[in-house]
């Protein structure tokens, strides 16, 4: 099991934070372009899911899988979007993302008075805690290890 | 164990086949007094709920009928405007029926062509090299499983999240497609599939799967 990378977007599509661990392939475009592409795809998936769903969705889109990786999605009520790419065998990533939101994001970003909402996070403490939290999780185990 | 629908999308992204298997009808009928405690959105094409969901009527549901009289767009069958009826306190109480909007054929074609770029972007944004496109897409109410053949045709099944063995089903549908569609001399590639034998065989396959599970197909 392994975690590839993490994107955090706000409700307007601004990339607030990006971090990567075991990313083998780069997309070949700049980070900003990649973020726009990713946000656009998630936006389309959301409306796609809402329309194709046979009954009224509550949480809507949860994840998709390809043959190589899985993309897990968590959207908070305030429109904050967490996107975590893992390998296909990862389980209960939704709970993990909720924990990440409560224990890392709220603690080290929302409670930081120097962070201006809607701007990318630059706090070193957050970066450090976020990295630590991801590395400690059971989902994170490098393939080479 | 429910399969909601089967979609086949051609290499160029057009919807060439669609079969709705079991789509639950979500309808709620309720008596309302003046003024209505729902915020409605009056669109010329439909009247839908914008805010204030309750008693099974949720945001996005469309007004189907008033006192049993069908509503076409934003007018009643007898020509009266829905909004005017609702503003007139003398008309109340009214029995309103709301339902989750059914997908029209046009909307299905639109959604099928929308899946195509999602499939491609998913493979481009992959953190691992040589990734395929989306194979399983899951939401809280359904899962969509997609199987792409070597020739680029996509077979998609929308099923309940707990449904097992959808991959086997997809390969069986591919077999049926190869047998009844591709061997049909009147069928031209990339065109919508109108083939009775395929329809009946697919129907039989889905029913068999619902009764006996994956192992029987």
Coordinates of C-alpha atoms in Angstrom, one line a residue:
Chain A
X1 CA 0.0 0.0 0.0
X2 CA 1.1 3.5 -0.7
X3 CA 0.0 7.1 -0.9
X4 CA 1.0 9.0 -4.0
X5 CA -0.1 12.6 -3.5
X6 CA -2.6 14.9 -1.9
X7 CA -4.4 17.9 -3.3
X8 CA -6.5 20.4 -1.2
X9 CA -8.9 22.8 -3.0
X10 CA -11.3 25.4 -1.7
X11 CA -14.8 25.9 -3.1
X12 CA -13.6 28.3 -5.8
X13 CA -11.1 25.8 -7.2
X14 CA -7.9 27.4 -5.7
X15 CA -5.2 24.8 -5.0
X16 CA -4.5 25.4 -1.3
X17 CA -2.0 22.7 -0.7
X18 CA -0.2 20.0 -2.7
X19 CA 2.1 17.4 -1.4
X20 CA 3.5 14.2 -3.0
X21 CA 5.2 11.1 -1.7
X22 CA 5.5 8.2 -4.1
X23 CA 4.7 9.8 -7.4
X24 CA 6.4 8.0 -10.2
X25 CA 4.9 9.8 -13.2
X26 CA 4.6 13.6 -13.5
X27 CA 1.8 14.8 -15.7
X28 CA 4.1 16.8 -17.9
X29 CA 2.3 20.1 -17.3
X30 CA 2.9 22.8 -14.7
X31 CA 1.5 22.4 -11.2
X32 CA -1.1 25.2 -11.8
X33 CA -2.3 23.7 -15.0
X34 CA -2.5 20.3 -13.4
X35 CA -4.5 21.7 -10.5
X36 CA -7.0 23.3 -12.9
X37 CA -7.3 20.0 -14.8
X38 CA -7.9 18.1 -11.6
X39 CA -10.4 20.5 -10.2
X40 CA -12.2 20.6 -13.5
X41 CA -12.4 16.8 -13.6
X42 CA -13.8 16.7 -10.1
X43 CA -16.3 19.3 -10.9
X44 CA -17.5 17.3 -13.9
X45 CA -17.5 14.1 -12.0
X46 CA -19.7 15.7 -9.3
X47 CA -22.4 16.8 -11.7
X48 CA -22.1 13.5 -13.7
X49 CA -22.7 11.5 -10.5
X50 CA -25.6 13.7 -9.4
X51 CA -27.4 13.1 -12.7
X52 CA -26.6 9.5 -13.3
X53 CA -27.4 8.4 -9.7
X54 CA -30.6 6.3 -9.6
X55 CA -31.6 7.7 -6.2
X56 CA -30.9 11.0 -4.4
X57 CA -27.2 11.1 -3.5
X58 CA -26.2 12.3 -0.1
X59 CA -22.4 12.4 -0.2
X60 CA -22.1 11.8 -3.9
X61 CA -18.8 10.9 -5.4
X62 CA -16.5 8.9 -3.2
X63 CA -13.7 7.5 -5.3
X64 CA -12.7 6.1 -8.6
X65 CA -10.2 3.4 -9.5
X66 CA -8.1 2.7 -12.6
X67 CA -5.9 -0.3 -13.0
X68 CA -2.9 1.5 -11.4
X69 CA -4.3 3.9 -8.7
X70 CA -7.3 5.1 -6.8
X71 CA -8.4 8.6 -6.3
X72 CA -10.3 9.3 -3.1
X73 CA -12.4 12.4 -2.7
X74 CA -13.8 14.1 0.4
X75 CA -15.8 17.3 0.2
X76 CA -16.7 19.2 3.4
X77 CA -19.9 21.1 3.8
X78 CA -18.0 24.4 3.4
X79 CA -16.8 23.3 0.0
X80 CA -13.2 22.3 0.9
X81 CA -12.1 19.4 -1.2
X82 CA -9.5 16.8 -0.3
X83 CA -8.1 14.5 -3.0
X84 CA -5.8 11.6 -2.1
X85 CA -4.3 9.3 -4.6
X86 CA -3.4 5.9 -3.3
X87 CA -2.8 2.4 -4.8
X88 CA -6.0 0.4 -5.6
X89 CA -5.9 -1.8 -2.5
X90 CA -6.3 1.0 0.1
X91 CA -9.3 0.8 2.3
X92 CA -11.3 3.2 4.5
X93 CA -9.6 6.2 3.0
X94 CA -12.7 8.3 3.6
X95 CA -12.4 8.0 7.3
X96 CA -8.7 8.7 7.0
X97 CA -9.4 11.9 5.1
X98 CA -12.0 13.0 7.7
X99 CA -9.4 12.5 10.4
X100 CA -6.8 14.4 8.4
X101 CA -9.3 17.3 8.1
X102 CA -10.1 17.3 11.8
X103 CA -6.7 16.7 13.2
X104 CA -4.4 18.4 10.8
X105 CA -6.2 20.9 8.6
X106 CA -8.4 22.4 11.3
X107 CA -5.6 22.4 13.9
X108 CA -2.8 23.8 11.9
X109 CA -4.5 25.9 9.2
X110 CA -7.8 27.1 10.4
X111 CA -6.5 27.9 13.8
X112 CA -3.6 29.8 12.4
X113 CA -4.4 33.5 12.4
X114 CA -1.7 34.2 9.9
X115 CA -3.4 32.2 7.2
X116 CA -5.6 34.2 4.9
X117 CA -8.6 32.0 3.8
X118 CA -8.6 31.3 0.1
X119 CA -4.8 31.5 -0.3
X120 CA -2.3 28.6 -0.5
X121 CA -1.0 27.4 2.8
X122 CA 2.6 28.2 3.4
X123 CA 2.9 27.4 7.1
X124 CA 5.9 25.2 7.8
X125 CA 4.3 23.7 10.9
X126 CA 1.3 22.5 8.9
X127 CA 3.6 21.0 6.2
X128 CA 5.6 19.2 8.8
X129 CA 2.5 17.9 10.7
X130 CA 0.7 16.9 7.5
X131 CA 3.7 15.0 6.2
X132 CA 4.1 13.3 9.6
X133 CA 0.4 12.4 9.7
X134 CA 0.4 10.8 6.3
X135 CA 3.7 9.0 6.8
X136 CA 2.4 7.5 10.1
X137 CA -0.8 6.2 8.6
X138 CA -1.3 2.5 7.9
X139 CA -2.1 3.4 4.3
X140 CA 1.4 4.7 3.8
X141 CA 4.0 2.1 3.2
X142 CA 6.5 2.7 0.5
X143 CA 6.6 0.1 -2.2
X144 CA 10.4 -0.1 -2.0
X145 CA 10.3 -0.7 1.7
Chain B
X1 CA -28.3 -7.0 -5.7
X2 CA -29.6 -4.6 -8.2
X3 CA -28.4 -3.5 -11.6
X4 CA -29.7 -0.1 -12.6
X5 CA -28.6 0.3 -16.2
X6 CA -26.3 -0.7 -19.0
X7 CA -24.6 1.8 -21.4
X8 CA -22.4 1.2 -24.4
X9 CA -20.3 4.1 -25.7
X10 CA -18.6 3.9 -29.1
X11 CA -14.9 4.6 -29.7
X12 CA -15.8 8.3 -30.6
X13 CA -17.7 8.8 -27.3
X14 CA -21.3 8.6 -28.6
X15 CA -23.9 6.6 -26.7
X16 CA -24.8 3.7 -29.0
X17 CA -26.9 1.7 -26.5
X18 CA -28.7 2.2 -23.3
X19 CA -30.9 -0.1 -21.3
X20 CA -32.5 0.9 -18.0
X21 CA -33.0 -2.1 -15.9
X22 CA -34.5 -1.2 -12.6
X23 CA -34.6 2.5 -11.8
X24 CA -36.5 3.1 -8.6
X25 CA -39.3 5.7 -9.0
X26 CA -39.0 8.3 -6.3
X27 CA -42.3 10.1 -6.0
X28 CA -43.9 11.9 -3.1
X29 CA -47.4 13.3 -2.9
X30 CA -48.3 15.7 -0.2
X31 CA -51.1 18.2 0.7
X32 CA -49.9 21.8 1.0
X33 CA -51.5 24.8 2.5
X34 CA -51.0 28.4 1.6
X35 CA -48.3 29.6 1.5
X36 CA -46.1 26.7 0.3
X37 CA -43.2 26.1 2.7
X38 CA -40.8 25.1 -0.1
X39 CA -38.7 27.4 -2.1
X40 CA -39.4 26.6 -5.8
X41 CA -37.4 27.3 -8.8
X42 CA -39.6 28.3 -11.8
X43 CA -37.9 27.4 -15.0
X44 CA -39.8 27.5 -18.3
X45 CA -39.0 23.8 -18.7
X46 CA -39.7 22.6 -15.1
X47 CA -40.6 23.6 -11.6
X48 CA -38.1 22.2 -9.2
X49 CA -37.4 22.4 -5.4
X50 CA -34.6 24.9 -4.6
X51 CA -34.7 24.9 -0.8
X52 CA -36.6 23.4 2.1
X53 CA -36.5 19.6 1.7
X54 CA -38.9 17.6 3.9
X55 CA -41.0 14.5 4.0
X56 CA -39.0 12.8 1.2
X57 CA -39.2 15.8 -1.1
X58 CA -35.6 16.8 -1.7
X59 CA -33.8 19.6 -3.5
X60 CA -33.8 19.0 -7.2
X61 CA -37.2 17.1 -7.3
X62 CA -39.5 18.2 -10.0
X63 CA -43.2 19.1 -9.7
X64 CA -45.1 16.4 -11.6
X65 CA -48.8 17.1 -10.9
X66 CA -51.2 19.4 -9.0
X67 CA -54.3 17.7 -7.7
X68 CA -53.6 14.8 -10.1
X69 CA -53.4 17.1 -13.1
X70 CA -50.1 16.7 -14.9
X71 CA -47.7 19.7 -15.2
X72 CA -46.0 20.4 -18.5
X73 CA -43.0 22.6 -17.9
X74 CA -44.3 25.5 -15.9
X75 CA -47.9 25.3 -17.0
X76 CA -50.7 23.0 -16.0
X77 CA -52.6 20.9 -18.5
X78 CA -55.5 23.3 -18.6
X79 CA -53.1 26.2 -19.5
X80 CA -52.8 27.9 -16.2
X81 CA -49.4 28.9 -15.0
X82 CA -48.1 27.0 -12.0
X83 CA -46.7 30.1 -10.3
X84 CA -50.1 31.9 -10.6
X85 CA -51.9 28.9 -9.1
X86 CA -49.5 28.9 -6.1
X87 CA -49.9 32.6 -5.5
X88 CA -53.7 32.3 -5.3
X89 CA -54.6 31.5 -1.7
X90 CA -58.2 30.4 -2.8
X91 CA -56.8 27.4 -4.6
X92 CA -55.5 25.8 -1.5
X93 CA -55.2 23.2 -0.1
X94 CA -53.4 21.5 -3.0
X95 CA -52.1 18.0 -3.5
X96 CA -48.7 18.3 -5.1
X97 CA -46.7 15.4 -6.5
X98 CA -42.9 15.7 -6.7
X99 CA -40.5 13.2 -8.2
X100 CA -36.8 12.8 -8.9
X101 CA -36.4 13.9 -12.6
X102 CA -36.0 11.0 -15.0
X103 CA -33.1 11.2 -17.4
X104 CA -34.2 12.0 -21.0
X105 CA -32.5 10.3 -23.9
X106 CA -30.7 13.6 -24.8
X107 CA -29.4 13.9 -21.3
X108 CA -28.1 10.3 -21.4
X109 CA -26.2 11.1 -24.7
X110 CA -24.8 14.2 -23.1
X111 CA -23.6 12.3 -20.0
X112 CA -22.1 9.5 -22.1
X113 CA -20.0 12.1 -24.0
X114 CA -19.1 13.7 -20.7
X115 CA -17.6 10.4 -19.3
X116 CA -15.2 10.2 -22.2
X117 CA -12.9 13.1 -21.2
X118 CA -13.1 12.1 -17.5
X119 CA -11.8 8.7 -18.6
X120 CA -8.9 10.3 -20.5
X121 CA -8.0 12.9 -17.8
X122 CA -8.0 10.2 -15.1
X123 CA -5.2 8.4 -17.0
X124 CA -3.3 11.6 -17.6
X125 CA -3.3 12.7 -14.0
X126 CA -2.1 9.3 -12.8
X127 CA 0.8 9.3 -10.4
X128 CA 1.8 5.9 -11.8
X129 CA 2.9 5.3 -15.4
X130 CA 0.8 3.5 -18.0
X131 CA -2.5 3.9 -16.1
X132 CA -5.8 3.0 -17.7
X133 CA -8.8 5.2 -17.5
X134 CA -11.5 5.0 -14.9
X135 CA -12.5 1.4 -14.2
X136 CA -14.8 1.8 -11.2
X137 CA -16.4 5.0 -10.1
X138 CA -18.2 4.9 -6.8
X139 CA -20.6 7.2 -5.0
X140 CA -22.8 6.6 -2.0
X141 CA -25.8 5.5 -4.0
X142 CA -24.3 3.5 -6.9
X143 CA -21.2 2.3 -8.5
X144 CA -20.3 2.5 -12.2
X145 CA -18.0 -0.1 -13.6
X146 CA -16.5 0.4 -17.0
X147 CA -14.8 -2.0 -19.3
X148 CA -13.0 -0.8 -22.4
X149 CA -12.4 -3.3 -25.2
X150 CA -9.2 -3.3 -27.2
X151 CA -11.1 -1.6 -30.0
X152 CA -12.1 1.3 -27.8
X153 CA -15.7 0.5 -27.2
X154 CA -16.8 1.1 -23.6
X155 CA -19.3 -1.0 -21.7
X156 CA -20.7 0.5 -18.6
X157 CA -22.9 -0.9 -15.9
X158 CA -24.5 1.2 -13.2
X159 CA -25.3 -1.0 -10.2
X160 CA -25.8 -0.9 -6.4
X161 CA -22.5 -0.4 -4.5
X162 CA -22.8 -3.9 -3.0
X163 CA -23.3 -5.7 -6.3
X164 CA -20.5 -8.2 -6.9
X165 CA -19.2 -9.7 -10.1
X166 CA -20.0 -6.7 -12.3
X167 CA -16.7 -7.4 -14.2
X168 CA -17.9 -10.8 -15.2
X169 CA -21.2 -9.4 -16.3
X170 CA -19.4 -6.8 -18.5
X171 CA -17.5 -9.5 -20.3
X172 CA -20.7 -11.4 -20.9
X173 CA -22.3 -8.3 -22.3
X174 CA -19.2 -7.9 -24.6
X175 CA -19.8 -11.5 -25.8
X176 CA -23.4 -10.7 -26.6
X177 CA -22.3 -7.6 -28.4
X178 CA -19.8 -9.6 -30.4
X179 CA -22.4 -12.3 -31.2
X180 CA -25.6 -10.3 -31.9
X181 CA -24.4 -6.8 -33.0
X182 CA -21.2 -7.3 -34.8
X183 CA -22.4 -10.4 -36.7
X184 CA -25.5 -8.5 -37.8
X185 CA -25.0 -7.5 -41.5
X186 CA -27.4 -4.6 -41.1
X187 CA -25.4 -2.9 -38.4
X188 CA -22.9 -0.3 -39.2
X189 CA -20.2 0.5 -36.6
X190 CA -20.5 3.6 -34.4
X191 CA -24.2 3.7 -35.0
X192 CA -26.9 3.2 -32.3
X193 CA -27.6 -0.5 -31.7
X194 CA -31.2 -1.4 -32.7
X195 CA -31.1 -5.1 -32.6
X196 CA -33.9 -7.2 -31.1
X197 CA -31.9 -10.3 -30.5
X198 CA -29.3 -8.3 -28.5
X199 CA -32.1 -6.7 -26.4
X200 CA -33.8 -9.9 -25.5
X201 CA -30.5 -11.7 -24.7
X202 CA -29.2 -8.9 -22.6
X203 CA -32.5 -8.8 -20.7
X204 CA -32.3 -12.5 -20.1
X205 CA -28.7 -12.2 -18.9
X206 CA -29.6 -9.4 -16.4
X207 CA -32.6 -11.4 -15.0
X208 CA -30.5 -14.5 -14.7
X209 CA -27.8 -12.5 -12.8
X210 CA -30.4 -11.0 -10.4
X211 CA -31.9 -14.4 -9.6
X212 CA -28.9 -16.6 -9.3
X213 CA -25.9 -14.3 -8.8
X214 CA -22.7 -14.2 -10.8
X215 CA -21.9 -17.9 -10.8
X216 CA -24.8 -18.7 -13.1
X217 CA -23.8 -16.5 -16.0

